[in-house]
Short mmCIF file of C-alpha atoms in Angstrom, two decimals:
data_model
loop_
_atom_site.label_atom_id
_atom_site.label_comp_id
_atom_site.label_asym_id
_atom_site.label_seq_id
_atom_site.Cartn_x
_atom_site.Cartn_y
_atom_site.Cartn_z
CA MET Q 1 -2.99 -15.50 13.30
CA VAL Q 2 -6.70 -16.21 13.09
CA LEU Q 3 -9.01 -14.83 10.44
CA HIS Q 4 -10.66 -12.07 12.52
CA SER Q 5 -7.21 -10.84 13.48
CA ILE Q 6 -6.11 -10.78 9.84
CA LEU Q 7 -9.30 -8.89 9.00
CA LEU Q 8 -8.61 -6.26 11.68
CA HIS Q 9 -4.94 -5.88 10.70
CA SER Q 10 -5.90 -5.63 7.01
CA ILE Q 11 -8.53 -2.94 7.60
CA VAL Q 12 -6.11 -0.88 9.69
CA ARG Q 13 -3.43 -1.31 7.00
CA TRP Q 14 -5.94 -0.31 4.30
CA LEU Q 15 -6.84 2.91 6.13
CA ASP Q 16 -3.12 3.47 6.62
CA PHE Q 17 -2.53 3.08 2.85
CA VAL Q 18 -5.42 5.42 2.04
CA GLY Q 19 -4.05 8.08 4.42
CA MET Q 20 -0.54 7.70 3.04
CA ILE Q 21 -1.67 7.93 -0.56
CA VAL Q 22 -3.85 10.99 0.09
CA LEU Q 23 -0.98 12.73 1.92
CA VAL Q 24 1.93 11.77 -0.35
CA GLY Q 25 -0.12 11.90 -3.56
CA GLY Q 26 -1.49 15.28 -2.52
CA ILE Q 27 2.02 16.66 -2.03
CA VAL Q 28 3.23 15.24 -5.37
CA PHE Q 29 0.14 16.59 -7.16
CA ARG Q 30 0.54 20.02 -5.58
CA TYR Q 31 4.20 20.45 -6.51
CA LEU Q 32 4.50 18.53 -9.77
CA VAL Q 33 1.09 19.02 -11.36
CA PHE Q 34 -1.00 21.82 -9.90
CA GLN Q 35 1.43 24.63 -9.11
CA PRO Q 36 3.44 24.38 -12.36
CA GLY Q 37 0.17 23.99 -14.30
CA LEU Q 38 -1.35 27.05 -12.68
CA THR Q 39 1.80 29.15 -13.16
CA ALA Q 40 1.95 28.23 -16.86
CA SER Q 41 -1.74 28.93 -17.41
CA ASP Q 42 -2.99 32.14 -19.03
CA LEU Q 43 -5.40 32.97 -16.21
CA ALA Q 44 -5.84 36.55 -15.05
CA LYS Q 45 -4.03 37.49 -11.83
CA GLU Q 46 -7.31 37.83 -9.86
CA GLU Q 47 -8.42 34.39 -11.00
CA MET Q 48 -5.06 32.86 -10.07
CA ASP Q 49 -5.15 34.52 -6.63
CA SER Q 50 -8.68 33.25 -6.06
CA LEU Q 51 -7.74 29.71 -7.12
CA GLY Q 52 -4.59 29.90 -5.01
CA LYS Q 53 -6.61 30.73 -1.89
CA LYS Q 54 -9.14 27.98 -2.56
CA THR Q 55 -6.36 25.47 -3.15
CA GLU Q 56 -4.60 26.54 0.03
CA ARG Q 57 -7.75 25.88 2.09
CA TYR Q 58 -8.27 22.57 0.34
CA ASN Q 59 -4.64 21.49 0.85
CA ARG Q 60 -4.84 22.23 4.54
CA ALA Q 61 -8.03 20.20 4.85
CA VAL Q 62 -6.40 17.28 2.99
CA ILE Q 63 -3.32 17.42 5.20
CA ALA Q 64 -5.41 17.63 8.39
CA ILE Q 65 -7.66 14.69 7.44
CA SER Q 66 -4.85 12.43 6.18
CA PHE Q 67 -2.68 13.37 9.17
CA LEU Q 68 -5.40 12.43 11.67
CA LEU Q 69 -6.15 9.20 9.80
CA LEU Q 70 -2.47 8.28 9.71
CA ILE Q 71 -1.86 9.09 13.39
CA MET Q 72 -4.86 6.96 14.33
CA THR Q 73 -3.82 3.99 12.17
CA LEU Q 74 -0.19 4.32 13.29
CA LEU Q 75 -1.20 4.03 16.95
CA VAL Q 76 -3.68 1.19 16.38
CA ASP Q 77 -1.14 -0.66 14.20
CA PHE Q 78 1.47 -0.33 16.95
CA VAL Q 79 -0.86 -1.79 19.59
CA LEU Q 80 -2.03 -4.63 17.31
CA ARG Q 81 1.50 -5.46 16.20
CA SER Q 82 2.76 -5.36 19.82
CA GLN Q 83 0.02 -7.77 20.80
CA MET Q 84 0.87 -10.10 17.93
CA ILE Q 85 4.63 -10.03 18.57
CA SER Q 86 4.44 -10.51 22.34
CA LYS Q 87 1.32 -12.72 22.52
CA ARG Q 88 0.28 -10.74 25.60
CA PRO Q 89 -3.19 -9.43 26.51
CA LEU Q 90 -3.97 -5.77 25.88
CA PHE Q 91 -3.58 -4.58 29.50
CA GLU Q 92 -0.04 -6.03 29.74
CA LEU Q 93 1.19 -4.33 26.59
CA PRO Q 94 2.44 -1.01 28.08
CA SER Q 95 5.15 -2.92 29.95
CA ILE Q 96 6.72 -4.11 26.71
CA PHE Q 97 6.27 -0.98 24.58
CA TYR Q 98 9.82 0.10 25.39
CA VAL Q 99 11.26 -3.24 24.22
CA ILE Q 100 9.21 -3.15 21.03
CA LEU Q 101 10.10 0.46 20.28
CA PHE Q 102 13.83 0.25 20.95
CA LYS Q 103 14.73 -3.42 20.52
CA THR Q 104 12.92 -4.39 17.34
CA HIS Q 105 13.31 -3.38 13.73
CA PHE Q 106 9.57 -2.74 13.57
CA GLY Q 107 9.80 -0.35 16.55
CA TRP Q 108 12.60 1.75 15.02
CA VAL Q 109 10.84 2.00 11.68
CA TRP Q 110 7.61 2.92 13.50
CA MET Q 111 9.34 5.78 15.35
CA ILE Q 112 10.95 7.10 12.14
CA LYS Q 113 7.57 6.90 10.43
CA PHE Q 114 5.98 8.87 13.27
CA ILE Q 115 8.65 11.60 13.10
CA LEU Q 116 8.33 11.84 9.31
CA LEU Q 117 4.56 12.08 9.55
CA VAL Q 118 4.71 14.90 12.09
CA SER Q 119 7.31 16.70 9.95
CA LEU Q 120 5.18 16.33 6.82
CA GLY Q 121 2.13 17.62 8.70
CA MET Q 122 4.02 20.66 9.99
CA ILE Q 123 5.63 21.48 6.64
CA GLY Q 124 2.36 20.96 4.79
CA TRP Q 125 0.64 23.43 7.10
CA GLN Q 126 3.11 26.20 6.17
CA LYS Q 127 1.93 28.74 3.63
CA ARG Q 128 5.44 28.98 2.17
CA PRO Q 129 5.91 26.15 -0.32
CA LEU Q 130 8.81 23.84 0.57
CA ARG Q 131 8.79 21.74 -2.57
CA GLY Q 132 12.11 19.88 -2.27
CA ILE Q 133 11.79 19.08 1.44
CA SER Q 134 8.15 17.99 1.13
CA LEU Q 135 8.84 15.69 -1.81
CA GLY Q 136 11.97 14.25 -0.14
CA LEU Q 137 10.19 13.57 3.16
CA SER Q 138 7.25 12.02 1.25
CA GLY Q 139 9.67 9.61 -0.43
CA LEU Q 140 11.20 8.66 2.93
CA PHE Q 141 7.72 8.28 4.43
CA CYS Q 142 6.87 5.74 1.70
CA LEU Q 143 10.14 3.94 2.45
CA THR Q 144 9.01 3.30 6.05
CA TYR Q 145 6.09 1.24 4.66
CA THR Q 146 8.52 -0.86 2.66
CA LEU Q 147 10.85 -1.29 5.64
CA SER Q 148 8.03 -2.58 7.85
CA GLY Q 149 6.69 -5.00 5.22
CA HIS Q 150 7.58 -8.31 3.60
CA ALA Q 151 10.32 -6.73 1.51
CA ALA Q 152 12.52 -5.95 4.53
CA ASN Q 153 12.52 -9.51 5.90
CA ARG Q 154 15.76 -10.39 4.16
CA SER Q 155 17.58 -7.09 4.57
CA ASP Q 156 16.95 -3.34 4.66
CA PHE Q 157 19.21 -2.92 1.63
CA SER Q 158 17.97 -5.62 -0.72
CA PRO Q 159 16.54 -5.48 -4.27
CA ASP Q 160 13.18 -6.42 -2.65
CA VAL Q 161 13.18 -3.17 -0.69
CA LEU Q 162 14.14 -1.06 -3.71
CA ALA Q 163 11.50 -2.66 -5.96
CA ASP Q 164 8.79 -2.37 -3.31
CA TRP Q 165 9.71 1.26 -2.56
CA PHE Q 166 9.57 2.30 -6.22
CA HIS Q 167 6.25 0.47 -6.60
CA LEU Q 168 4.84 2.31 -3.60
CA LEU Q 169 6.16 5.71 -4.72
CA ALA Q 170 4.62 5.30 -8.16
CA VAL Q 171 1.27 4.10 -6.78
CA SER Q 172 1.14 6.97 -4.26
CA ALA Q 173 1.84 9.63 -6.89
CA TRP Q 174 -0.62 8.15 -9.38
CA ILE Q 175 -3.56 7.23 -7.15
CA GLY Q 176 -2.99 10.20 -4.85
CA GLY Q 177 -3.00 12.50 -7.88
CA LEU Q 178 -6.14 10.82 -9.14
CA ILE Q 179 -7.89 11.62 -5.85
CA GLN Q 180 -6.83 15.27 -6.17
CA MET Q 181 -8.09 15.41 -9.76
CA ARG Q 182 -11.44 14.03 -8.59
CA LEU Q 183 -11.84 16.12 -5.44
CA LEU Q 184 -9.96 19.37 -6.04
CA MET Q 185 -10.58 20.12 -9.71
CA PRO Q 186 -14.43 20.28 -9.64
CA ARG Q 187 -14.19 22.72 -6.70
CA LEU Q 188 -11.95 25.01 -8.71
CA LEU Q 189 -13.70 24.68 -12.06
CA ILE Q 190 -17.08 25.65 -10.67
CA SER Q 191 -15.88 29.18 -9.89
CA LEU Q 192 -14.55 29.79 -13.42
CA ASN Q 193 -16.37 30.56 -16.62
CA ASP Q 194 -16.81 27.63 -19.03
CA GLU Q 195 -13.97 28.50 -21.35
CA THR Q 196 -11.42 29.17 -18.60
CA ALA Q 197 -12.52 26.05 -16.71
CA HIS Q 198 -12.06 23.99 -19.87
CA ARG Q 199 -8.56 25.38 -20.50
CA LEU Q 200 -7.51 24.80 -16.89
CA LEU Q 201 -8.85 21.24 -16.79
CA THR Q 202 -7.15 20.41 -20.11
CA ARG Q 203 -3.83 21.76 -18.85
CA MET Q 204 -4.04 19.94 -15.49
CA LEU Q 205 -5.16 16.68 -17.07
CA GLY Q 206 -2.30 16.94 -19.56
CA ARG Q 207 0.26 17.34 -16.78
CA PHE Q 208 -1.37 14.68 -14.62
CA SER Q 209 -1.52 12.22 -17.53
CA THR Q 210 2.21 12.63 -18.10
CA LEU Q 211 2.88 12.00 -14.40
CA ALA Q 212 0.50 9.03 -14.37
CA GLY Q 213 2.18 7.58 -17.47
CA ILE Q 214 5.60 7.78 -15.80
CA CYS Q 215 4.16 6.21 -12.62
CA VAL Q 216 2.61 3.30 -14.53
CA GLY Q 217 5.92 2.85 -16.36
CA ILE Q 218 7.62 2.47 -12.97
CA LEU Q 219 5.00 0.59 -10.96
CA ILE Q 220 4.48 -2.30 -13.40
CA PRO Q 221 8.14 -3.44 -13.68
CA ALA Q 222 8.74 -2.66 -9.98
CA GLY Q 223 5.64 -4.66 -9.00
CA VAL Q 224 6.58 -7.60 -11.22
CA LEU Q 225 10.13 -7.62 -9.82
CA SER Q 226 8.82 -7.31 -6.29
CA VAL Q 227 6.48 -10.32 -6.50
CA ARG Q 228 9.09 -12.39 -8.38
CA LEU Q 229 11.59 -11.73 -5.56
CA ARG Q 230 8.95 -12.98 -3.11
CA GLY Q 231 8.81 -16.28 -4.92
CA VAL Q 232 5.53 -15.70 -6.77
CA THR Q 233 5.29 -17.77 -9.95
CA LEU Q 234 2.44 -18.23 -12.41
CA ASP Q 235 1.59 -21.53 -10.68
CA SER Q 236 1.51 -19.91 -7.24
CA LEU Q 237 -1.12 -17.44 -8.50
CA THR Q 238 -3.63 -20.26 -8.20
CA GLU Q 239 -1.97 -22.55 -5.67
CA THR Q 240 -1.18 -20.29 -2.71
CA PRO Q 241 -3.35 -17.85 -0.70
CA TYR Q 242 -0.88 -15.02 -1.46
CA GLY Q 243 -0.96 -15.83 -5.17
CA ARG Q 244 -4.76 -16.01 -5.28
CA ILE Q 245 -5.21 -12.65 -3.55
CA LEU Q 246 -2.57 -11.16 -5.83
CA ALA Q 247 -4.48 -12.53 -8.83
CA VAL Q 248 -7.70 -10.85 -7.60
CA LYS Q 249 -5.76 -7.62 -7.04
CA LEU Q 250 -4.41 -7.78 -10.60
CA LEU Q 251 -7.93 -8.32 -11.93
CA VAL Q 252 -8.97 -5.05 -10.28
CA VAL Q 253 -5.78 -3.28 -11.40
CA LEU Q 254 -6.49 -4.00 -15.09
CA PRO Q 255 -9.64 -1.82 -15.35
CA VAL Q 256 -7.87 0.93 -13.38
CA LEU Q 257 -5.11 0.91 -16.01
CA GLY Q 258 -7.73 0.74 -18.76
CA LEU Q 259 -9.57 3.79 -17.41
CA GLY Q 260 -6.27 5.63 -17.03
CA ALA Q 261 -5.49 4.90 -20.67
CA LEU Q 262 -8.99 6.06 -21.63
CA SER Q 263 -8.42 9.40 -19.89
CA ARG Q 264 -5.01 9.77 -21.56
CA TYR Q 265 -5.86 8.70 -25.11
CA TYR Q 266 -9.55 9.50 -25.39
CA ILE Q 267 -10.67 12.21 -22.96
CA LEU Q 268 -7.56 14.39 -23.14
CA PRO Q 269 -7.40 14.63 -26.97
CA ASN Q 270 -11.13 15.34 -27.01
CA LEU Q 271 -10.74 18.07 -24.41
CA ARG Q 272 -7.86 19.58 -26.38
CA SER Q 273 -9.65 19.63 -29.70
CA ILE Q 274 -13.18 19.90 -28.28
CA LYS Q 275 -14.08 17.02 -30.54
CA PRO Q 276 -17.28 15.23 -29.65
CA PRO Q 277 -16.69 11.74 -28.31
CA PHE Q 278 -18.26 8.62 -29.94
CA LEU Q 279 -21.94 9.13 -29.06
CA GLY Q 280 -21.33 12.86 -29.11
CA ASN Q 281 -20.84 12.70 -32.88
CA LEU Q 282 -24.34 11.34 -33.31
CA LEU Q 283 -25.68 13.80 -30.78
CA LEU Q 284 -23.95 16.72 -32.52
CA SER Q 285 -25.40 15.70 -35.85
CA PHE Q 286 -28.83 15.41 -34.23
CA LEU Q 287 -28.55 18.86 -32.61
CA ARG Q 288 -27.49 20.45 -35.90
CA ASN Q 289 -30.30 18.83 -37.82
CA ILE Q 290 -32.96 19.50 -35.21
CA GLY Q 291 -31.80 23.11 -35.16
CA ARG Q 292 -32.18 23.31 -38.91
CA ILE Q 293 -35.57 21.54 -38.89
CA LEU Q 294 -36.97 23.63 -36.05
CA ARG Q 295 -35.31 26.75 -37.47
CA LEU Q 296 -33.46 27.32 -34.23
CA ASP Q 297 -30.41 28.67 -36.03
CA SER Q 298 -29.20 31.65 -34.13
CA PRO Q 299 -25.86 33.48 -33.87
CA GLY Q 300 -25.02 31.83 -30.53
CA ARG Q 301 -25.96 28.28 -31.53
CA ASN Q 302 -22.45 27.01 -32.30
CA LYS Q 303 -21.13 28.38 -29.04
CA ARG Q 304 -23.95 26.70 -27.10
CA ILE Q 305 -23.19 23.39 -28.82
CA LYS Q 306 -19.50 23.80 -27.97
CA VAL Q 307 -20.31 24.46 -24.30
CA PHE Q 308 -22.59 21.43 -24.29
CA LEU Q 309 -19.84 19.23 -25.78
CA VAL Q 310 -17.21 20.46 -23.37
CA SER Q 311 -19.47 19.80 -20.41
CA SER Q 312 -20.32 16.32 -21.76
CA ILE Q 313 -16.60 15.47 -22.14
CA GLN Q 314 -15.98 16.82 -18.65
CA SER Q 315 -18.85 14.74 -17.26
CA GLN Q 316 -17.43 11.64 -18.90
CA PHE Q 317 -14.01 12.46 -17.50
CA PHE Q 318 -15.32 12.86 -13.94
CA LEU Q 319 -17.35 9.65 -14.28
CA PHE Q 320 -14.29 7.70 -15.48
CA ILE Q 321 -12.11 9.16 -12.78
CA THR Q 322 -14.71 8.34 -10.09
CA VAL Q 323 -14.81 4.69 -11.17
CA GLU Q 324 -11.01 4.64 -11.41
CA PHE Q 325 -10.77 6.09 -7.89
CA LEU Q 326 -13.18 3.48 -6.43
CA LEU Q 327 -11.35 0.64 -8.14
CA ALA Q 328 -8.05 2.03 -6.85
CA MET Q 329 -9.45 1.91 -3.30
CA GLY Q 330 -10.22 -1.77 -3.97
CA VAL Q 331 -6.65 -2.34 -5.16
CA LEU Q 332 -5.39 -0.80 -1.92
CA LEU Q 333 -7.65 -3.15 0.06
CA PHE Q 334 -6.11 -6.19 -1.66
CA ALA Q 335 -2.63 -4.74 -1.16
CA ALA Q 336 -3.47 -4.41 2.57
CA ILE Q 337 -4.65 -8.04 2.74
CA LEU Q 338 -1.43 -9.11 1.00
CA THR Q 339 0.66 -7.47 3.74
CA GLN Q 340 -0.99 -9.88 6.21
CA THR Q 341 -0.51 -12.94 3.99
CA PRO Q 342 2.74 -14.87 3.73
CA PRO Q 343 4.33 -14.92 0.28
CA PRO Q 344 5.05 -18.35 -1.26
CA HIS Q 345 8.08 -20.00 0.36
CA GLN Q 346 10.12 -23.16 0.31
CA MET Q 347 8.46 -24.88 3.24
CA GLY Q 348 9.93 -27.04 5.95
CA PRO Q 349 13.43 -27.61 7.34
CA MET P 1 -22.85 9.27 -9.90
CA LYS P 2 -24.30 7.96 -6.60
CA GLY P 3 -25.39 4.77 -8.39
CA VAL P 4 -21.86 4.23 -9.65
CA PHE P 5 -20.51 4.64 -6.10
CA LEU P 6 -23.05 2.16 -4.75
CA VAL P 7 -22.47 -0.52 -7.39
CA MET P 8 -18.67 -0.22 -7.27
CA SER P 9 -18.58 -0.24 -3.46
CA THR P 10 -20.75 -3.37 -3.37
CA VAL P 11 -18.58 -5.17 -5.94
CA LEU P 12 -15.35 -4.24 -4.17
CA THR P 13 -16.70 -5.21 -0.75
CA GLY P 14 -17.71 -8.59 -2.20
CA LEU P 15 -14.28 -9.11 -3.68
CA GLY P 16 -12.67 -8.10 -0.39
CA ILE P 17 -14.73 -10.64 1.55
CA PHE P 18 -13.88 -13.25 -1.09
CA SER P 19 -10.18 -12.47 -0.61
CA PHE P 20 -10.38 -12.98 3.15
CA GLY P 21 -11.83 -16.38 2.35
CA LEU P 22 -8.69 -17.18 0.38
CA ILE P 23 -6.50 -16.83 3.46
CA SER P 24 -5.97 -20.02 5.41
CA GLU P 25 -6.12 -19.96 9.20
CA ALA P 26 -2.44 -20.36 10.06
CA GLN P 27 -0.41 -17.43 8.77
CA ALA P 28 3.29 -16.75 9.04
CA HIS P 29 5.87 -14.52 7.43
CA VAL P 30 9.26 -16.20 7.89
CA PHE P 31 9.70 -19.91 7.42
CA PRO P 32 12.35 -22.39 8.47
CA VAL P 33 14.59 -23.28 5.54
CA HIS P 34 16.52 -26.11 7.18
CA SER P 35 17.64 -27.31 10.57
CA GLU P 36 20.32 -29.34 12.36
CA PRO P 37 19.31 -32.00 13.34
CA LYS P 38 16.86 -32.27 10.44
CA VAL P 39 13.13 -32.86 10.93
CA GLY P 40 12.62 -36.50 12.00
CA GLN P 41 16.34 -37.27 11.72
CA VAL P 42 17.83 -40.14 13.74
CA VAL P 43 21.31 -39.23 15.05
CA ASN P 44 23.87 -41.58 16.61
CA THR P 45 25.31 -39.08 19.08
CA SER P 46 23.74 -36.38 21.18
CA PRO P 47 24.07 -33.06 19.28
CA PHE P 48 25.61 -30.07 21.07
CA LEU P 49 23.32 -27.61 19.35
CA VAL P 50 19.95 -27.40 17.69
CA ARG P 51 20.02 -24.84 14.90
CA ILE P 52 17.22 -23.63 12.63
CA TRP P 53 17.81 -21.35 9.65
CA PHE P 54 14.95 -19.15 8.44
CA ASP P 55 14.32 -17.40 5.14
CA GLY P 56 14.28 -13.95 6.72
CA LYS P 57 15.87 -11.96 9.54
CA LEU P 58 14.51 -12.54 13.05
CA GLU P 59 13.82 -10.21 15.96
CA PRO P 60 16.12 -11.45 18.79
CA ALA P 61 13.97 -9.91 21.55
CA PHE P 62 10.92 -12.04 20.65
CA SER P 63 12.36 -15.22 19.12
CA THR P 64 12.58 -18.31 21.32
CA ILE P 65 13.56 -21.98 21.05
CA GLU P 66 13.18 -24.85 23.53
CA VAL P 67 13.91 -28.61 23.43
CA HIS P 68 11.71 -31.06 25.38
CA ASP P 69 11.77 -34.80 25.88
CA LEU P 70 8.75 -37.02 25.33
CA LYS P 71 7.51 -36.45 28.90
CA GLY P 72 7.46 -32.71 28.24
CA ALA P 73 10.45 -31.89 30.44
CA ARG P 74 12.75 -29.17 29.14
CA VAL P 75 16.20 -30.58 28.39
CA ASP P 76 18.14 -27.72 26.74
CA LYS P 77 20.63 -25.38 28.43
CA GLY P 78 18.26 -22.40 28.28
CA ASP P 79 20.53 -20.27 26.11
CA GLY P 80 18.30 -20.14 23.02
CA ARG P 81 19.01 -17.08 20.92
CA VAL P 82 19.19 -15.61 17.45
CA GLY P 83 22.76 -16.01 16.17
CA PRO P 84 24.38 -12.59 16.51
CA GLU P 85 26.49 -13.20 13.41
CA ASP P 86 23.52 -14.44 11.37
CA ARG P 87 20.10 -12.93 12.11
CA THR P 88 18.37 -15.76 10.21
CA LEU P 89 19.68 -18.44 12.60
CA LEU P 90 17.97 -19.56 15.81
CA LYS P 91 20.02 -21.87 18.03
CA ILE P 92 20.17 -23.48 21.47
CA SER P 93 22.80 -25.61 23.26
CA LEU P 94 22.09 -29.10 24.55
CA PRO P 95 23.74 -31.16 27.29
CA SER P 96 24.71 -34.75 26.48
CA LEU P 97 21.33 -36.44 26.11
CA PRO P 98 20.40 -40.11 26.38
CA SER P 99 18.66 -42.04 23.61
CA GLY P 100 15.10 -40.92 23.01
CA ILE P 101 12.77 -38.77 20.99
CA TYR P 102 13.09 -34.99 21.45
CA ARG P 103 10.86 -32.20 20.33
CA VAL P 104 12.02 -28.69 19.36
CA PHE P 105 9.54 -25.82 19.87
CA TRP P 106 10.34 -22.52 18.17
CA SER P 107 8.63 -19.16 17.97
CA VAL P 108 10.07 -16.33 15.91
CA VAL P 109 9.15 -12.79 14.94
CA SER P 110 10.23 -11.55 11.53
CA GLN P 111 11.47 -8.02 10.76
CA ASP P 112 8.03 -7.13 9.42
CA GLY P 113 6.64 -7.85 12.89
CA HIS P 114 4.82 -11.11 12.15
CA LEU P 115 4.95 -14.12 14.44
CA THR P 116 5.62 -17.70 13.29
CA GLU P 117 5.56 -20.78 15.52
CA GLY P 118 6.30 -24.43 14.93
CA ASP P 119 7.87 -27.61 16.23
CA PHE P 120 9.63 -30.73 15.01
CA SER P 121 11.12 -33.91 16.45
CA PHE P 122 14.41 -35.74 16.16
CA THR P 123 15.65 -39.00 17.67
CA ILE P 124 18.89 -39.80 19.44
CA ARG P 125 19.88 -43.46 19.20
CA VAL P 126 23.23 -43.82 20.90
CA SER P 127 25.01 -46.91 19.59
CA GLN P 128 26.08 -49.42 22.31
#
């Protein structure tokens, strides 16, 4: 496979990953973070109804966009893969579609993936929540990625497949949830008063942090096991193309993990206690002193300072999460390139 | 926030381009583990079969094997296939062949849908 072909396959696979993570992560976020968080919150009924309607519209938009992206990448991937497998020009491909669909492992997995995608789209469009079915189908949808990747080359029921699947599930829930935190939460918070918005964000971030912690706890050992089973060693990280790309991917993963830890152990406690963060301490002291010097003491001063601090913590949180989200997109790009790169092997007969 | 987007996107695009540079031209996803006859082996009798074992399962519909002599003429029996009992094995039968150098051309598709191609030679030196 020549470089431009690898580039095309990798970009299609990257868009495919992005679509999958938005769809699956959105479903996980909705059922495991948002809905339980909203139910347990102390919001008034009118506020909850209003948020529920906004979320419903948003969820439908997310499902529609990710569904269209996935359908498009699924079709393009099928054509590209058919061309690669058969070595035939584009116009001759329709004649072998049947053979590829029904006589190859890739074809069967592709059809199952298509059916699962349509099912997820239809269920996601329903107003009635179908938590168990949606989560179950999402898990199976992730499995189709594993079964059409490197992991399935030995067998469909190997430790490679299990490790890769768990890695993918954890990444989807974490990064997909991250995208929801970045895109959905600001839309909801803007309609609430400062105090309610702060309480809701703190609650959602608390639940999401727990989920993200569990995901990281799964994805690291599953990822390590997965690459070890593919023959990756410390030496191969510098000596093989697969190892080098994996090393670059890991370099981008580290700051993503660091920012995740920052949200969990720095932003969240500060949101809970409304404590000013590092520079905020200096700023708070400055505001208090300037108030005293300029005789700006007034009954509402402390409240105004509190609102200012909350909004500064929130701004920091959304900045961190934006950077984390962009880096995560980079990680997905490297993961996509890795799917087109052979893992280290014992060469030659 | 826009500045952050711009800087991060530029850095990630650069890293992505760098990664494409790390990939060599020839790419494959299953590899031959061993073969009978072995690569470059000199055998005293004409083998009945050429067999190649790979490190992953193969797609029978798109995996092929052929044996040619030095002039390029095909000399196998045309029954090349993936072993039904072992999906990692590609094999083809041979008639009784005279002394000479023979070349095996193989092309396989792995379960993840990636194509690998290659060839190797072996020599038959029938003892008088």
